[in-house]
Amino acid sequence: MLRHLIYKIKSTGPITVAEYMKEVLTNPAKGYYMNRDMLGEEGDFITSPEISQMFGELLGIWFISEWIAAGKNAAFQLVELGPGKGTLLGDILRVFSQLGSLLKNCDISLHLVEVSQKLSEIQALTLTEEKVPLERNAESPVYMKGVTKSGIPVSWYRDLQDVPKEYSFYLAHEFFDVLPVHKFQKTPHGWREVLVDIDPQVSDKLRFVLAPCATPAEAFIQNDETRDHVEVCPEAGVVIQELSQRISLTGGAALIADYGHDGTKTDTFRGFCGHRLHDVLTAPGTADLTADVDFSYLRRMSQGKVASLGPIEQQTFLRNMGIDVRLKILLDKTDDPSLRQQLLQGYNMLMNPMKMGERFNFLALVPHQRLHGRNHQTNARQSKPSPSPVAGFGELAWQ
Ligand code: SAH
């Protein structure tokens, strides 16, 4: 990867951080995500669904709750962007099976948007318990097709654009943080983009430089920007526009969870290898690269086509979804001390503000009617503002 990048920079000049990130993570031949399993204790980082089954279960409940609230459509697609090992979908599907009587007349299909060959193989094993062959027809946007253990059809795509534009629920957990960001530094001469160049002192080392003049990507910076360093992720904007467009036309909802901020942070670009921070320019292709998600940018990119809820902290979302009750039920079910310990540790990792409870945020996109329909009714009956009608974004109320 380093040789490839050096060759590229030598032939066309310094590259943007976005181009660097894209090459390092998803270059079809040598990209970090393409040919390895980096998730879990043995890997480079661990995610909430890999920590505790409760995470996926509560998200499963969220989708069912939205499906009921929107009128129990006769069919829906569950679309996941960047499904990792498929663990989250596996936990969601278990909830769907447990609530089978509710969903029995609903035609459900799964649609996975994944660029990694290796991870799509693992997802297929998790969900279908068998190896799923690659589709023969190279022209088809579906590159793998299978059926889950419970008989639900599942298709794999490389791009969200290729997923059928049907009534869908969308899920993106730790997906937006791996999309490439452009970085800009404020200078006395105005905004200058940060680029990756070869270190003139050491021929096989990379370094950051500032572009000598304005670059086209500068158009992404807001006119009233007050920070002196900004990261912008245009690809995230494209995905949000696509999701918003789809939800406004066909209904459904999107649930986005990631670590991030609301347009306040500056330099968050970093690498992870073996659960430790890793210099982003060293040994490219061997470590994960990530940048905090700017939720204010995501909301702006929905361009008012849908209503957005959040971002709210993971600890609040999961508590609103009933994680405390779920923990108690699971603890009551087992006497095995190691299982109980595992459940409590998982809960602590997900909820503790010093761990994942505060840094991770949830954002939902729903059709405008989903909020307005209910508000009209409620306002007619009571004068005080009603709690959010969307599960997870308001306190849990027992009825
Ligand atoms: N959601 C999972 C995995 C997060 S890691 C979890 O929470 O455990 C990021 C995932 O996004 C991986 O599956 C990776 O292969 C995938 N990915 C990265 N870039 C992508 C892109 N441009 N399009 C689709 N998937 C991508």
GROMACS .gro file of C-alpha atoms and ligand atoms in nm:
model
  425
    1MET     CA    1   0.000   0.000   0.000
    2LEU     CA    2   0.283   0.241   0.089
    3ARG     CA    3   0.455   0.169  -0.243
    4HIS     CA    4   0.129   0.222  -0.430
    5LEU     CA    5   0.068   0.555  -0.255
    6ILE     CA    6   0.424   0.676  -0.313
    7TYR     CA    7   0.395   0.588  -0.680
    8LYS     CA    8   0.065   0.772  -0.702
    9ILE     CA    9   0.198   1.085  -0.529
   10LYS     CA   10   0.514   1.082  -0.743
   11SER     CA   11   0.308   1.070  -1.061
   12THR     CA   12   0.030   1.319  -0.980
   13GLY     CA   13   0.144   1.515  -0.674
   14PRO     CA   14   0.021   1.521  -0.311
   15ILE     CA   15  -0.323   1.364  -0.256
   16THR     CA   16  -0.613   1.482  -0.039
   17VAL     CA   17  -0.671   1.309   0.296
   18ALA     CA   18  -1.001   1.183   0.150
   19GLU     CA   19  -0.821   1.013  -0.137
   20TYR     CA   20  -0.563   0.873   0.105
   21MET     CA   21  -0.833   0.735   0.334
   22LYS     CA   22  -1.029   0.584   0.047
   23GLU     CA   23  -0.721   0.411  -0.100
   24VAL     CA   24  -0.598   0.284   0.235
   25LEU     CA   25  -0.935   0.149   0.348
   26THR     CA   26  -1.111   0.028   0.034
   27ASN     CA   27  -0.861  -0.011  -0.250
   28PRO     CA   28  -0.995  -0.334  -0.410
   29ALA     CA   29  -0.659  -0.513  -0.398
   30LYS     CA   30  -0.494  -0.405  -0.075
   31GLY     CA   31  -0.746  -0.193   0.117
   32TYR     CA   32  -0.756  -0.244   0.494
   33TYR     CA   33  -1.125  -0.347   0.490
   34MET     CA   34  -1.111  -0.568   0.185
   35ASN     CA   35  -0.940  -0.888   0.290
   36ARG     CA   36  -0.936  -0.921   0.665
   37ASP     CA   37  -1.149  -0.955   0.975
   38MET     CA   38  -1.050  -0.664   1.197
   39LEU     CA   39  -1.341  -0.677   1.441
   40GLY     CA   40  -1.327  -0.819   1.791
   41GLU     CA   41  -1.071  -0.887   2.061
   42GLU     CA   42  -0.823  -1.049   1.824
   43GLY     CA   43  -0.861  -0.766   1.573
   44ASP     CA   44  -0.805  -0.390   1.579
   45PHE     CA   45  -1.127  -0.260   1.732
   46ILE     CA   46  -1.450  -0.381   1.887
   47THR     CA   47  -1.800  -0.249   1.825
   48SER     CA   48  -2.118  -0.247   2.037
   49PRO     CA   49  -2.290  -0.541   1.864
   50GLU     CA   50  -1.975  -0.748   1.919
   51ILE     CA   51  -1.981  -0.653   2.290
   52SER     CA   52  -2.336  -0.742   2.385
   53GLN     CA   53  -2.642  -0.909   2.231
   54MET     CA   54  -2.857  -0.647   2.407
   55PHE     CA   55  -2.745  -0.380   2.159
   56GLY     CA   56  -2.883  -0.557   1.850
   57GLU     CA   57  -3.193  -0.674   2.036
   58LEU     CA   58  -3.292  -0.319   2.129
   59LEU     CA   59  -3.229  -0.199   1.773
   60GLY     CA   60  -3.450  -0.484   1.650
   61ILE     CA   61  -3.726  -0.356   1.880
   62TRP     CA   62  -3.672  -0.003   1.741
   63PHE     CA   63  -3.733  -0.117   1.382
   64ILE     CA   64  -4.044  -0.314   1.479
   65SER     CA   65  -4.173  -0.016   1.676
   66GLU     CA   66  -4.128   0.211   1.373
   67TRP     CA   67  -4.288  -0.047   1.146
   68ILE     CA   68  -4.594  -0.064   1.376
   69ALA     CA   69  -4.614   0.315   1.417
   70ALA     CA   70  -4.603   0.366   1.040
   71GLY     CA   71  -4.899   0.131   0.986
   72LYS     CA   72  -4.752  -0.223   0.961
   73ASN     CA   73  -4.666  -0.222   0.592
   74ALA     CA   74  -4.719  -0.562   0.427
   75ALA     CA   75  -4.349  -0.578   0.337
   76PHE     CA   76  -4.022  -0.410   0.426
   77GLN     CA   77  -3.656  -0.425   0.334
   78LEU     CA   78  -3.403  -0.405   0.616
   79VAL     CA   79  -3.093  -0.243   0.465
   80GLU     CA   80  -2.765  -0.233   0.657
   81LEU     CA   81  -2.467  -0.023   0.548
   82GLY     CA   82  -2.130  -0.175   0.647
   83PRO     CA   83  -2.259  -0.480   0.839
   84GLY     CA   84  -1.918  -0.595   0.975
   85LYS     CA   85  -1.951  -0.961   1.078
   86GLY     CA   86  -2.331  -0.960   1.052
   87THR     CA   87  -2.362  -0.989   1.431
   88LEU     CA   88  -2.596  -0.691   1.464
   89LEU     CA   89  -2.830  -0.824   1.194
   90GLY     CA   90  -2.818  -1.169   1.357
   91ASP     CA   91  -2.935  -1.022   1.690
   92ILE     CA   92  -3.205  -0.815   1.515
   93LEU     CA   93  -3.332  -1.123   1.328
   94ARG     CA   94  -3.354  -1.317   1.655
   95VAL     CA   95  -3.588  -1.048   1.787
   96PHE     CA   96  -3.790  -1.064   1.465
   97SER     CA   97  -3.826  -1.443   1.516
   98GLN     CA   98  -3.924  -1.401   1.879
   99LEU     CA   99  -4.192  -1.156   1.773
  100GLY     CA  100  -4.289  -1.384   1.486
  101SER     CA  101  -4.662  -1.369   1.558
  102LEU     CA  102  -4.651  -0.992   1.505
  103LEU     CA  103  -4.449  -1.012   1.184
  104LYS     CA  104  -4.591  -1.336   1.042
  105ASN     CA  105  -4.775  -1.170   0.754
  106CYS     CA  106  -4.496  -0.929   0.673
  107ASP     CA  107  -4.266  -0.998   0.380
  108ILE     CA  108  -3.915  -0.913   0.505
  109SER     CA  109  -3.595  -0.908   0.299
  110LEU     CA  110  -3.237  -0.816   0.396
  111HIS     CA  111  -3.009  -0.597   0.185
  112LEU     CA  112  -2.645  -0.560   0.284
  113VAL     CA  113  -2.424  -0.284   0.143
  114GLU     CA  114  -2.067  -0.407   0.185
  115VAL     CA  115  -1.745  -0.350  -0.011
  116SER     CA  116  -1.532  -0.607   0.172
  117GLN     CA  117  -1.505  -0.953   0.016
  118LYS     CA  118  -1.382  -1.104   0.341
  119LEU     CA  119  -1.649  -0.947   0.562
  120SER     CA  120  -1.930  -1.035   0.319
  121GLU     CA  121  -1.820  -1.400   0.345
  122ILE     CA  122  -1.833  -1.379   0.725
  123GLN     CA  123  -2.175  -1.208   0.710
  124ALA     CA  124  -2.305  -1.488   0.486
  125LEU     CA  125  -2.184  -1.751   0.735
  126THR     CA  126  -2.339  -1.565   1.031
  127LEU     CA  127  -2.675  -1.515   0.864
  128THR     CA  128  -2.719  -1.821   0.644
  129GLU     CA  129  -2.483  -2.069   0.815
  130GLU     CA  130  -2.335  -2.155   0.478
  131LYS     CA  131  -2.092  -2.029   0.217
  132VAL     CA  132  -2.273  -1.814  -0.036
  133PRO     CA  133  -2.113  -1.817  -0.384
  134LEU     CA  134  -2.047  -1.498  -0.579
  135GLU     CA  135  -2.312  -1.422  -0.840
  136ARG     CA  136  -2.204  -1.537  -1.188
  137ASN     CA  137  -2.339  -1.233  -1.371
  138ALA     CA  138  -2.072  -0.966  -1.320
  139GLU     CA  139  -2.314  -0.699  -1.448
  140SER     CA  140  -2.564  -0.760  -1.169
  141PRO     CA  141  -2.548  -0.508  -0.882
  142VAL     CA  142  -2.626  -0.798  -0.644
  143TYR     CA  143  -2.295  -0.982  -0.593
  144MET     CA  144  -2.418  -1.247  -0.349
  145LYS     CA  145  -2.761  -1.387  -0.270
  146GLY     CA  146  -2.870  -1.624   0.006
  147VAL     CA  147  -3.145  -1.715   0.249
  148THR     CA  148  -3.118  -1.677   0.628
  149LYS     CA  149  -3.172  -1.961   0.872
  150SER     CA  150  -3.529  -1.834   0.926
  151GLY     CA  151  -3.602  -1.818   0.551
  152ILE     CA  152  -3.548  -1.446   0.487
  153PRO     CA  153  -3.387  -1.363   0.150
  154VAL     CA  154  -3.062  -1.168   0.175
  155SER     CA  155  -2.875  -0.981  -0.102
  156TRP     CA  156  -2.535  -0.810  -0.105
  157TYR     CA  157  -2.452  -0.487  -0.295
  158ARG     CA  158  -2.145  -0.264  -0.315
  159ASP     CA  159  -2.345   0.058  -0.331
  160LEU     CA  160  -2.662   0.187  -0.165
  161GLN     CA  161  -2.778   0.322  -0.503
  162ASP     CA  162  -2.823  -0.038  -0.621
  163VAL     CA  163  -3.062  -0.143  -0.341
  164PRO     CA  164  -3.423  -0.152  -0.474
  165LYS     CA  165  -3.607   0.169  -0.391
  166GLU     CA  166  -3.880  -0.003  -0.191
  167TYR     CA  167  -4.023   0.064   0.156
  168SER     CA  168  -3.716   0.018   0.378
  169PHE     CA  169  -3.561   0.055   0.719
  170TYR     CA  170  -3.196   0.155   0.701
  171LEU     CA  171  -2.925   0.090   0.959
  172ALA     CA  172  -2.571   0.230   0.971
  173HIS     CA  173  -2.363   0.146   1.276
  174GLU     CA  174  -2.000   0.259   1.270
  175PHE     CA  175  -2.031   0.305   0.894
  176PHE     CA  176  -2.009   0.682   0.845
  177ASP     CA  177  -1.684   0.713   1.045
  178VAL     CA  178  -1.490   0.515   0.784
  179LEU     CA  179  -1.601   0.728   0.489
  180PRO     CA  180  -1.322   0.955   0.359
  181VAL     CA  181  -1.289   1.307   0.501
  182HIS     CA  182  -1.128   1.617   0.354
  183LYS     CA  183  -0.931   1.820   0.609
  184PHE     CA  184  -0.886   2.197   0.605
  185GLN     CA  185  -0.672   2.433   0.808
  186LYS     CA  186  -0.744   2.802   0.847
  187THR     CA  187  -0.435   3.009   0.755
  188PRO     CA  188  -0.368   3.384   0.722
  189HIS     CA  189  -0.435   3.333   0.348
  190GLY     CA  190  -0.770   3.161   0.401
  191TRP     CA  191  -0.866   2.793   0.416
  192ARG     CA  192  -0.605   2.549   0.288
  193GLU     CA  193  -0.666   2.177   0.237
  194VAL     CA  194  -0.441   1.930   0.420
  195LEU     CA  195  -0.270   1.693   0.173
  196VAL     CA  196  -0.056   1.381   0.202
  197ASP     CA  197   0.291   1.405   0.048
  198ILE     CA  198   0.621   1.212   0.052
  199ASP     CA  199   0.862   1.328   0.323
  200PRO     CA  200   1.156   1.488   0.136
  201GLN     CA  201   1.397   1.371   0.413
  202VAL     CA  202   1.291   1.004   0.413
  203SER     CA  203   1.184   0.858   0.079
  204ASP     CA  204   0.949   0.590   0.215
  205LYS     CA  205   0.775   0.809   0.468
  206LEU     CA  206   0.459   1.015   0.426
  207ARG     CA  207   0.382   1.354   0.581
  208PHE     CA  208   0.104   1.612   0.586
  209VAL     CA  209   0.143   1.937   0.392
  210LEU     CA  210  -0.093   2.225   0.322
  211ALA     CA  211  -0.208   2.291  -0.033
  212PRO     CA  212  -0.035   2.605  -0.164
  213CYS     CA  213  -0.366   2.750  -0.286
  214ALA     CA  214  -0.740   2.692  -0.254
  215THR     CA  215  -0.871   2.347  -0.364
  216PRO     CA  216  -1.221   2.268  -0.501
  217ALA     CA  217  -1.327   2.078  -0.188
  218GLU     CA  218  -1.308   2.409   0.003
  219ALA     CA  219  -1.663   2.472  -0.123
  220PHE     CA  220  -1.782   2.231   0.148
  221ILE     CA  221  -1.684   2.470   0.430
  222GLN     CA  222  -1.970   2.676   0.572
  223ASN     CA  223  -1.939   3.056   0.528
  224ASP     CA  224  -1.991   3.117   0.901
  225GLU     CA  225  -1.741   2.849   1.013
  226THR     CA  226  -1.565   2.955   1.336
  227ARG     CA  227  -1.328   2.660   1.391
  228ASP     CA  228  -0.972   2.679   1.261
  229HIS     CA  229  -0.956   2.315   1.150
  230VAL     CA  230  -1.244   2.134   0.981
  231GLU     CA  231  -1.311   1.784   0.851
  232VAL     CA  232  -1.578   1.736   0.585
  233CYS     CA  233  -1.707   1.404   0.449
  234PRO     CA  234  -1.883   1.465   0.115
  235GLU     CA  235  -1.948   1.091   0.069
  236ALA     CA  236  -2.148   1.091   0.392
  237GLY     CA  237  -2.350   1.379   0.246
  238VAL     CA  238  -2.424   1.176  -0.067
  239VAL     CA  239  -2.541   0.876   0.139
  240ILE     CA  240  -2.765   1.095   0.358
  241GLN     CA  241  -2.917   1.262   0.052
  242GLU     CA  242  -2.992   0.921  -0.095
  243LEU     CA  243  -3.146   0.794   0.232
  244SER     CA  244  -3.354   1.112   0.276
  245GLN     CA  245  -3.476   1.096  -0.081
  246ARG     CA  246  -3.579   0.733  -0.044
  247ILE     CA  247  -3.751   0.780   0.294
  248SER     CA  248  -3.941   1.087   0.174
  249LEU     CA  249  -4.068   0.896  -0.132
  250THR     CA  250  -4.143   0.552   0.009
  251GLY     CA  251  -4.157   0.593   0.388
  252GLY     CA  252  -3.954   0.384   0.633
  253ALA     CA  253  -3.678   0.520   0.856
  254ALA     CA  254  -3.301   0.528   0.905
  255LEU     CA  255  -3.113   0.471   1.228
  256ILE     CA  256  -2.754   0.595   1.232
  257ALA     CA  257  -2.519   0.531   1.523
  258ASP     CA  258  -2.158   0.636   1.544
  259TYR     CA  259  -1.909   0.831   1.747
  260GLY     CA  260  -1.923   1.192   1.658
  261HIS     CA  261  -1.999   1.552   1.739
  262ASP     CA  262  -2.241   1.821   1.635
  263GLY     CA  263  -2.011   2.041   1.426
  264THR     CA  264  -1.780   2.133   1.714
  265LYS     CA  265  -1.470   1.911   1.690
  266THR     CA  266  -1.162   1.980   1.480
  267ASP     CA  267  -0.889   1.722   1.421
  268THR     CA  268  -1.035   1.375   1.486
  269PHE     CA  269  -0.865   1.174   1.208
  270ARG     CA  270  -0.692   0.878   1.370
  271GLY     CA  271  -0.583   0.517   1.325
  272PHE     CA  272  -0.639   0.202   1.529
  273CYS     CA  273  -0.431  -0.114   1.527
  274GLY     CA  274  -0.458  -0.389   1.789
  275HIS     CA  275  -0.695  -0.169   1.996
  276ARG     CA  276  -0.433   0.107   2.021
  277LEU     CA  277  -0.404   0.444   1.855
  278HIS     CA  278  -0.189   0.423   1.545
  279ASP     CA  279  -0.020   0.698   1.343
  280VAL     CA  280  -0.243   0.747   1.038
  281LEU     CA  281   0.050   0.783   0.796
  282THR     CA  282   0.254   0.485   0.921
  283ALA     CA  283   0.223   0.142   0.753
  284PRO     CA  284  -0.095   0.238   0.562
  285GLY     CA  285  -0.332  -0.053   0.502
  286THR     CA  286  -0.247  -0.227   0.830
  287ALA     CA  287  -0.462  -0.011   1.060
  288ASP     CA  288  -0.818   0.120   1.062
  289LEU     CA  289  -0.855   0.488   0.977
  290THR     CA  290  -1.149   0.684   1.112
  291ALA     CA  291  -1.281   1.034   1.176
  292ASP     CA  292  -1.562   1.141   1.409
  293VAL     CA  293  -1.896   1.183   1.233
  294ASP     CA  294  -2.021   1.542   1.209
  295PHE     CA  295  -2.392   1.492   1.284
  296SER     CA  296  -2.472   1.858   1.213
  297TYR     CA  297  -2.344   1.800   0.858
  298LEU     CA  298  -2.555   1.483   0.821
  299ARG     CA  299  -2.868   1.671   0.934
  300ARG     CA  300  -2.791   1.956   0.695
  301MET     CA  301  -2.745   1.712   0.407
  302SER     CA  302  -3.094   1.568   0.461
  303GLN     CA  303  -3.204   1.907   0.318
  304GLY     CA  304  -3.533   1.906   0.502
  305LYS     CA  305  -3.664   1.610   0.300
  306VAL     CA  306  -3.712   1.409   0.620
  307ALA     CA  307  -3.741   1.487   0.991
  308SER     CA  308  -3.433   1.411   1.200
  309LEU     CA  309  -3.422   1.309   1.566
  310GLY     CA  310  -3.104   1.337   1.771
  311PRO     CA  311  -2.815   1.301   1.785
  312ILE     CA  312  -2.861   1.165   2.136
  313GLU     CA  313  -2.605   0.981   2.344
  314GLN     CA  314  -2.596   0.603   2.327
  315GLN     CA  315  -2.658   0.569   2.703
  316THR     CA  316  -2.979   0.774   2.672
  317PHE     CA  317  -3.100   0.596   2.360
  318LEU     CA  318  -3.042   0.248   2.504
  319ARG     CA  319  -3.197   0.342   2.839
  320ASN     CA  320  -3.502   0.480   2.656
  321MET     CA  321  -3.520   0.154   2.463
  322GLY     CA  322  -3.532  -0.043   2.790
  323ILE     CA  323  -3.180  -0.182   2.830
  324ASP     CA  324  -3.213  -0.195   3.210
  325VAL     CA  325  -3.518  -0.419   3.188
  326ARG     CA  326  -3.352  -0.637   2.924
  327LEU     CA  327  -3.042  -0.675   3.141
  328LYS     CA  328  -3.253  -0.780   3.439
  329ILE     CA  329  -3.440  -1.040   3.233
  330LEU     CA  330  -3.115  -1.188   3.100
  331LEU     CA  331  -2.955  -1.189   3.447
  332ASP     CA  332  -3.262  -1.358   3.598
  333LYS     CA  333  -3.240  -1.629   3.332
  334THR     CA  334  -2.894  -1.753   3.425
  335ASP     CA  335  -2.706  -1.869   3.734
  336ASP     CA  336  -2.379  -1.908   3.547
  337PRO     CA  337  -2.142  -1.656   3.714
  338SER     CA  338  -1.929  -1.609   3.400
  339LEU     CA  339  -2.238  -1.537   3.186
  340ARG     CA  340  -2.368  -1.290   3.444
  341GLN     CA  341  -2.027  -1.124   3.458
  342GLN     CA  342  -2.022  -1.101   3.075
  343LEU     CA  343  -2.367  -0.940   3.069
  344LEU     CA  344  -2.273  -0.683   3.333
  345GLN     CA  345  -1.942  -0.602   3.163
  346GLY     CA  346  -2.117  -0.562   2.827
  347TYR     CA  347  -2.377  -0.332   2.981
  348ASN     CA  348  -2.100  -0.125   3.140
  349MET     CA  349  -1.909  -0.091   2.811
  350LEU     CA  350  -2.220   0.022   2.622
  351MET     CA  351  -2.360   0.255   2.888
  352ASN     CA  352  -2.070   0.396   3.093
  353PRO     CA  353  -2.014   0.762   2.990
  354MET     CA  354  -1.637   0.704   3.017
  355LYS     CA  355  -1.664   0.413   2.771
  356MET     CA  356  -1.919   0.409   2.486
  357GLY     CA  357  -2.217   0.567   2.663
  358GLU     CA  358  -2.142   0.928   2.579
  359ARG     CA  359  -1.912   0.922   2.276
  360PHE     CA  360  -2.156   0.728   2.060
  361ASN     CA  361  -2.465   0.901   1.930
  362PHE     CA  362  -2.790   0.799   1.761
  363LEU     CA  363  -2.959   0.992   1.482
  364ALA     CA  364  -3.289   0.890   1.319
  365LEU     CA  365  -3.438   1.003   0.990
  366VAL     CA  366  -3.814   0.959   0.955
  367PRO     CA  367  -4.077   1.092   0.714
  368HIS     CA  368  -4.220   1.430   0.822
  369GLN     CA  369  -4.569   1.279   0.853
  370ARG     CA  370  -4.438   1.041   1.118
  371LEU     CA  371  -4.396   1.332   1.361
  372HIS     CA  372  -4.659   1.575   1.241
  373GLY     CA  373  -4.953   1.333   1.225
  374ARG     CA  374  -4.915   1.248   1.591
  375ASN     CA  375  -4.840   1.605   1.708
  376HIS     CA  376  -5.167   1.736   1.566
  377GLN     CA  377  -5.361   1.475   1.755
  378THR     CA  378  -5.176   1.523   2.078
  379ASN     CA  379  -5.195   1.901   2.070
  380ALA     CA  380  -5.569   1.886   2.035
  381ARG     CA  381  -5.598   1.686   2.354
  382GLN     CA  382  -5.331   1.830   2.579
  383SER     CA  383  -5.145   2.155   2.599
  384LYS     CA  384  -4.803   2.041   2.720
  385PRO     CA  385  -4.545   1.935   2.460
  386SER     CA  386  -4.568   1.564   2.386
  387PRO     CA  387  -4.268   1.334   2.427
  388SER     CA  388  -4.106   1.212   2.106
  389PRO     CA  389  -4.334   0.956   1.942
  390VAL     CA  390  -4.025   0.777   1.809
  391ALA     CA  391  -3.890   0.508   2.044
  392GLY     CA  392  -3.547   0.574   2.193
  393PHE     CA  393  -3.567   0.950   2.146
  394GLY     CA  394  -3.796   1.007   2.442
  395GLU     CA  395  -3.817   0.852   2.786
  396LEU     CA  396  -3.961   0.505   2.804
  397ALA     CA  397  -4.322   0.520   2.924
  398TRP     CA  398  -4.483   0.207   3.069
  399GLN     CA  399  -4.843   0.154   2.968
  400SAH     N1  400  -2.140  -0.217   1.152
  400SAH     C1  401  -2.041  -0.313   1.193
  400SAH     C2  402  -1.904  -0.290   1.128
  400SAH     C3  403  -1.842  -0.156   1.137
  400SAH     S1  404  -1.684  -0.148   1.054
  400SAH     C4  405  -2.031  -0.314   1.344
  400SAH     O1  406  -2.079  -0.221   1.407
  400SAH     O2  407  -1.976  -0.407   1.399
  400SAH     C5  408  -1.726  -0.071   0.899
  400SAH     C6  409  -1.799  -0.158   0.800
  400SAH     O3  410  -1.823  -0.079   0.682
  400SAH     C7  411  -1.726  -0.280   0.751
  400SAH     O4  412  -1.820  -0.383   0.727
  400SAH     C8  413  -1.661  -0.232   0.620
  400SAH     O5  414  -1.622  -0.335   0.535
  400SAH     C9  415  -1.774  -0.148   0.566
  400SAH     N2  416  -1.737  -0.044   0.469
  400SAH    C10  417  -1.632   0.040   0.473
  400SAH     N3  418  -1.635   0.127   0.370
  400SAH    C11  419  -1.748   0.098   0.301
  400SAH    C12  420  -1.808   0.153   0.183
  400SAH     N4  421  -1.753   0.256   0.119
  400SAH     N5  422  -1.925   0.100   0.140
  400SAH    C13  423  -1.982  -0.006   0.206
  400SAH     N6  424  -1.928  -0.061   0.318
  400SAH    C14  425  -1.813  -0.011   0.363
   0.00000   0.00000   0.00000
